[in-house]
């Protein structure tokens, strides 16, 4: 297992290169990021943060998170779940994954990667960007591209 500091947030992420999965970040790092973005450390933010980041890399919707919170007897409204998710997204702790579904999906893996969405069972899976090759038109200059999101639907 190796540790490195991300370029964007300056906190350690632990990666098992054999399994190619990153592990959860600590709550102390999450708290420091929230403080840095002037967000109060409310009971709801901390509780939902612990629930989100204790599971390693995973994909979820606000509804999935709300159901997990209920199973843990966390009393949070759906609006609070959405607000916390948007706060975490704005801080760079999670990313949004968009596809044709009306729901927003969230991902705790903030490293560059792509996704596979299985329409049959409704699951979203990470796909390492190194395993996908494509060429861009010459008219696009790399310095103008901020991010490339690719979603494969199966």
PDB file of C-alpha atoms in Angstrom:
ATOM      1  CA  UNK A   1       0.000   0.000   0.000  1.00  0.00           C
ATOM      2  CA  UNK A   2       1.347   3.401  -0.968  1.00  0.00           C
ATOM      3  CA  UNK A   3       0.309   6.855   0.114  1.00  0.00           C
ATOM      4  CA  UNK A   4       0.384  10.034  -1.908  1.00  0.00           C
ATOM      5  CA  UNK A   5      -0.886  13.573  -1.532  1.00  0.00           C
ATOM      6  CA  UNK A   6      -3.481  14.602  -4.085  1.00  0.00           C
ATOM      7  CA  UNK A   7      -2.650  17.669  -6.161  1.00  0.00           C
ATOM      8  CA  UNK A   8      -6.014  19.250  -5.539  1.00  0.00           C
ATOM      9  CA  UNK A   9      -6.684  18.876  -1.801  1.00  0.00           C
ATOM     10  CA  UNK A  10      -3.352  18.151  -0.124  1.00  0.00           C
ATOM     11  CA  UNK A  11      -4.388  15.145   1.967  1.00  0.00           C
ATOM     12  CA  UNK A  12      -3.269  11.526   1.785  1.00  0.00           C
ATOM     13  CA  UNK A  13      -5.138   8.907  -0.209  1.00  0.00           C
ATOM     14  CA  UNK A  14      -4.113   5.315   0.293  1.00  0.00           C
ATOM     15  CA  UNK A  15      -3.993   3.075  -2.738  1.00  0.00           C
ATOM     16  CA  UNK A  16      -3.467  -0.636  -2.890  1.00  0.00           C
ATOM     17  CA  UNK A  17      -1.879  -0.884  -6.325  1.00  0.00           C
ATOM     18  CA  UNK A  18      -2.424  -4.621  -6.406  1.00  0.00           C
ATOM     19  CA  UNK A  19      -6.177  -4.178  -6.046  1.00  0.00           C
ATOM     20  CA  UNK A  20      -6.146  -0.726  -7.665  1.00  0.00           C
ATOM     21  CA  UNK A  21      -8.627   0.628  -5.129  1.00  0.00           C
ATOM     22  CA  UNK A  22      -8.306   3.631  -2.881  1.00  0.00           C
ATOM     23  CA  UNK A  23      -9.383   3.474   0.706  1.00  0.00           C
ATOM     24  CA  UNK A  24     -11.397   5.903   2.744  1.00  0.00           C
ATOM     25  CA  UNK A  25     -10.017   9.218   3.823  1.00  0.00           C
ATOM     26  CA  UNK A  26     -10.102  10.017   7.496  1.00  0.00           C
ATOM     27  CA  UNK A  27     -12.765  12.144   9.124  1.00  0.00           C
ATOM     28  CA  UNK A  28     -10.108  14.545  10.411  1.00  0.00           C
ATOM     29  CA  UNK A  29      -9.177  15.340   6.789  1.00  0.00           C
ATOM     30  CA  UNK A  30     -12.830  15.743   5.846  1.00  0.00           C
ATOM     31  CA  UNK A  31     -13.359  18.086   8.802  1.00  0.00           C
ATOM     32  CA  UNK A  32     -10.344  20.178   7.856  1.00  0.00           C
ATOM     33  CA  UNK A  33     -11.600  20.490   4.274  1.00  0.00           C
ATOM     34  CA  UNK A  34     -15.062  21.520   5.465  1.00  0.00           C
ATOM     35  CA  UNK A  35     -13.508  24.130   7.784  1.00  0.00           C
ATOM     36  CA  UNK A  36     -11.328  25.377   4.926  1.00  0.00           C
ATOM     37  CA  UNK A  37     -14.515  25.958   2.904  1.00  0.00           C
ATOM     38  CA  UNK A  38     -16.185  27.731   5.862  1.00  0.00           C
ATOM     39  CA  UNK A  39     -18.744  24.977   6.381  1.00  0.00           C
ATOM     40  CA  UNK A  40     -19.890  24.345   9.937  1.00  0.00           C
ATOM     41  CA  UNK A  41     -19.200  20.893  11.325  1.00  0.00           C
ATOM     42  CA  UNK A  42     -22.830  20.031  11.976  1.00  0.00           C
ATOM     43  CA  UNK A  43     -23.920  16.688  13.372  1.00  0.00           C
ATOM     44  CA  UNK A  44     -25.618  15.880  10.044  1.00  0.00           C
ATOM     45  CA  UNK A  45     -22.526  16.681   7.943  1.00  0.00           C
ATOM     46  CA  UNK A  46     -20.295  14.613  10.218  1.00  0.00           C
ATOM     47  CA  UNK A  47     -22.730  11.676  10.409  1.00  0.00           C
ATOM     48  CA  UNK A  48     -23.320  11.569   6.665  1.00  0.00           C
ATOM     49  CA  UNK A  49     -19.598  12.055   6.023  1.00  0.00           C
ATOM     50  CA  UNK A  50     -18.782   9.061   8.215  1.00  0.00           C
ATOM     51  CA  UNK A  51     -21.410   7.013   6.394  1.00  0.00           C
ATOM     52  CA  UNK A  52     -20.164   8.032   2.956  1.00  0.00           C
ATOM     53  CA  UNK A  53     -16.427   7.698   3.528  1.00  0.00           C
ATOM     54  CA  UNK A  54     -16.413   4.596   5.715  1.00  0.00           C
ATOM     55  CA  UNK A  55     -17.326   2.441   2.715  1.00  0.00           C
ATOM     56  CA  UNK A  56     -14.303   3.069   0.493  1.00  0.00           C
ATOM     57  CA  UNK A  57     -14.989   3.880  -3.143  1.00  0.00           C
ATOM     58  CA  UNK A  58     -18.640   3.517  -4.027  1.00  0.00           C
ATOM     59  CA  UNK A  59     -21.404   5.061  -6.123  1.00  0.00           C
ATOM     60  CA  UNK A  60     -24.691   6.244  -4.665  1.00  0.00           C
ATOM     61  CA  UNK A  61     -27.642   8.546  -5.108  1.00  0.00           C
ATOM     62  CA  UNK A  62     -29.169  10.782  -2.464  1.00  0.00           C
ATOM     63  CA  UNK A  63     -31.939   8.197  -2.070  1.00  0.00           C
ATOM     64  CA  UNK A  64     -29.456   5.376  -1.498  1.00  0.00           C
ATOM     65  CA  UNK A  65     -27.616   7.471   1.099  1.00  0.00           C
ATOM     66  CA  UNK A  66     -30.876   8.420   2.836  1.00  0.00           C
ATOM     67  CA  UNK A  67     -31.826   4.720   3.079  1.00  0.00           C
ATOM     68  CA  UNK A  68     -28.400   3.834   4.518  1.00  0.00           C
ATOM     69  CA  UNK A  69     -28.764   6.677   7.019  1.00  0.00           C
ATOM     70  CA  UNK A  70     -32.153   5.338   8.128  1.00  0.00           C
ATOM     71  CA  UNK A  71     -30.670   1.865   8.594  1.00  0.00           C
ATOM     72  CA  UNK A  72     -28.061   3.452  10.894  1.00  0.00           C
ATOM     73  CA  UNK A  73     -30.826   5.348  12.755  1.00  0.00           C
ATOM     74  CA  UNK A  74     -29.554   8.716  11.555  1.00  0.00           C
ATOM     75  CA  UNK A  75     -32.419  11.175  11.576  1.00  0.00           C
ATOM     76  CA  UNK A  76     -31.786  13.371   8.511  1.00  0.00           C
ATOM     77  CA  UNK A  77     -34.240  14.753   5.988  1.00  0.00           C
ATOM     78  CA  UNK A  78     -33.932  14.195   2.244  1.00  0.00           C
ATOM     79  CA  UNK A  79     -33.248  17.934   1.851  1.00  0.00           C
ATOM     80  CA  UNK A  80     -30.358  17.695   4.334  1.00  0.00           C
ATOM     81  CA  UNK A  81     -28.920  14.748   2.401  1.00  0.00           C
ATOM     82  CA  UNK A  82     -29.026  16.750  -0.836  1.00  0.00           C
ATOM     83  CA  UNK A  83     -27.507  19.815   0.842  1.00  0.00           C
ATOM     84  CA  UNK A  84     -24.656  17.813   2.392  1.00  0.00           C
ATOM     85  CA  UNK A  85     -23.947  16.039  -0.905  1.00  0.00           C
ATOM     86  CA  UNK A  86     -23.804  19.360  -2.722  1.00  0.00           C
ATOM     87  CA  UNK A  87     -21.507  20.767  -0.003  1.00  0.00           C
ATOM     88  CA  UNK A  88     -19.186  17.742  -0.313  1.00  0.00           C
ATOM     89  CA  UNK A  89     -19.243  18.069  -4.110  1.00  0.00           C
ATOM     90  CA  UNK A  90     -18.414  21.787  -3.930  1.00  0.00           C
ATOM     91  CA  UNK A  91     -15.483  20.967  -1.606  1.00  0.00           C
ATOM     92  CA  UNK A  92     -14.182  18.308  -4.001  1.00  0.00           C
ATOM     93  CA  UNK A  93     -14.753  15.403  -1.606  1.00  0.00           C
ATOM     94  CA  UNK A  94     -17.051  13.586  -4.052  1.00  0.00           C
ATOM     95  CA  UNK A  95     -17.806  13.814  -7.768  1.00  0.00           C
ATOM     96  CA  UNK A  96     -21.089  13.748  -9.663  1.00  0.00           C
ATOM     97  CA  UNK A  97     -21.696  11.200 -12.381  1.00  0.00           C
ATOM     98  CA  UNK A  98     -24.359  12.109 -14.912  1.00  0.00           C
ATOM     99  CA  UNK A  99     -26.292   9.951 -17.322  1.00  0.00           C
ATOM    100  CA  UNK A 100     -29.834   9.927 -18.723  1.00  0.00           C
ATOM    101  CA  UNK A 101     -31.388   9.028 -15.379  1.00  0.00           C
ATOM    102  CA  UNK A 102     -33.156  11.861 -13.523  1.00  0.00           C
ATOM    103  CA  UNK A 103     -31.126  11.118 -10.393  1.00  0.00           C
ATOM    104  CA  UNK A 104     -27.661  12.443  -9.699  1.00  0.00           C
ATOM    105  CA  UNK A 105     -25.122   9.774  -8.865  1.00  0.00           C
ATOM    106  CA  UNK A 106     -22.163  10.514  -6.622  1.00  0.00           C
ATOM    107  CA  UNK A 107     -18.764   8.837  -6.436  1.00  0.00           C
ATOM    108  CA  UNK A 108     -16.220   8.893  -3.613  1.00  0.00           C
ATOM    109  CA  UNK A 109     -13.412   8.099  -6.056  1.00  0.00           C
ATOM    110  CA  UNK A 110     -12.143  11.546  -7.038  1.00  0.00           C
ATOM    111  CA  UNK A 111      -9.228  10.208  -9.088  1.00  0.00           C
ATOM    112  CA  UNK A 112      -9.505  10.460 -12.877  1.00  0.00           C
ATOM    113  CA  UNK A 113     -11.500   7.479 -14.171  1.00  0.00           C
ATOM    114  CA  UNK A 114     -14.525   6.569 -16.289  1.00  0.00           C
ATOM    115  CA  UNK A 115     -17.727   4.654 -15.559  1.00  0.00           C
ATOM    116  CA  UNK A 116     -19.791   1.725 -16.776  1.00  0.00           C
ATOM    117  CA  UNK A 117     -23.530   1.897 -16.116  1.00  0.00           C
ATOM    118  CA  UNK A 118     -25.403  -1.400 -16.246  1.00  0.00           C
ATOM    119  CA  UNK A 119     -28.945  -0.497 -17.292  1.00  0.00           C
ATOM    120  CA  UNK A 120     -30.249  -3.952 -16.391  1.00  0.00           C
ATOM    121  CA  UNK A 121     -29.361  -3.851 -12.704  1.00  0.00           C
ATOM    122  CA  UNK A 122     -28.806  -0.088 -12.249  1.00  0.00           C
ATOM    123  CA  UNK A 123     -25.208  -0.371 -11.047  1.00  0.00           C
ATOM    124  CA  UNK A 124     -22.387   2.038 -11.716  1.00  0.00           C
ATOM    125  CA  UNK A 125     -18.819   0.689 -11.850  1.00  0.00           C
ATOM    126  CA  UNK A 126     -15.447   2.421 -12.093  1.00  0.00           C
ATOM    127  CA  UNK A 127     -13.271   1.891 -15.136  1.00  0.00           C
ATOM    128  CA  UNK A 128      -9.649   2.995 -14.928  1.00  0.00           C
ATOM    129  CA  UNK A 129      -8.868   5.650 -17.522  1.00  0.00           C
ATOM    130  CA  UNK A 130      -5.649   3.837 -18.484  1.00  0.00           C
ATOM    131  CA  UNK A 131      -7.761   0.955 -19.797  1.00  0.00           C
ATOM    132  CA  UNK A 132      -9.533   3.202 -22.324  1.00  0.00           C
ATOM    133  CA  UNK A 133      -7.834   4.604 -25.404  1.00  0.00           C
ATOM    134  CA  UNK A 134      -9.250   7.102 -27.846  1.00  0.00           C
ATOM    135  CA  UNK A 135      -8.022   9.924 -30.025  1.00  0.00           C
ATOM    136  CA  UNK A 136      -9.224  13.486 -30.008  1.00  0.00           C
ATOM    137  CA  UNK A 137      -9.763  15.625 -33.103  1.00  0.00           C
ATOM    138  CA  UNK A 138      -6.795  17.856 -33.860  1.00  0.00           C
ATOM    139  CA  UNK A 139      -9.048  20.889 -33.512  1.00  0.00           C
ATOM    140  CA  UNK A 140      -9.141  20.283 -29.749  1.00  0.00           C
ATOM    141  CA  UNK A 141      -6.079  21.451 -27.921  1.00  0.00           C
ATOM    142  CA  UNK A 142      -5.281  19.601 -24.731  1.00  0.00           C
ATOM    143  CA  UNK A 143      -4.810  22.779 -22.749  1.00  0.00           C
ATOM    144  CA  UNK A 144      -8.444  23.747 -23.416  1.00  0.00           C
ATOM    145  CA  UNK A 145      -9.843  20.459 -22.110  1.00  0.00           C
ATOM    146  CA  UNK A 146     -10.654  20.626 -18.401  1.00  0.00           C
ATOM    147  CA  UNK A 147     -12.036  17.124 -17.993  1.00  0.00           C
ATOM    148  CA  UNK A 148     -13.239  14.187 -20.049  1.00  0.00           C
ATOM    149  CA  UNK A 149     -16.151  12.184 -18.659  1.00  0.00           C
ATOM    150  CA  UNK A 150     -16.942   8.903 -20.340  1.00  0.00           C
ATOM    151  CA  UNK A 151     -19.870   6.693 -19.386  1.00  0.00           C
ATOM    152  CA  UNK A 152     -20.292   3.318 -21.036  1.00  0.00           C
ATOM    153  CA  UNK A 153     -23.837   1.942 -20.891  1.00  0.00           C
ATOM    154  CA  UNK A 154     -24.344  -1.764 -21.087  1.00  0.00           C
TER     155      UNK A 154
END
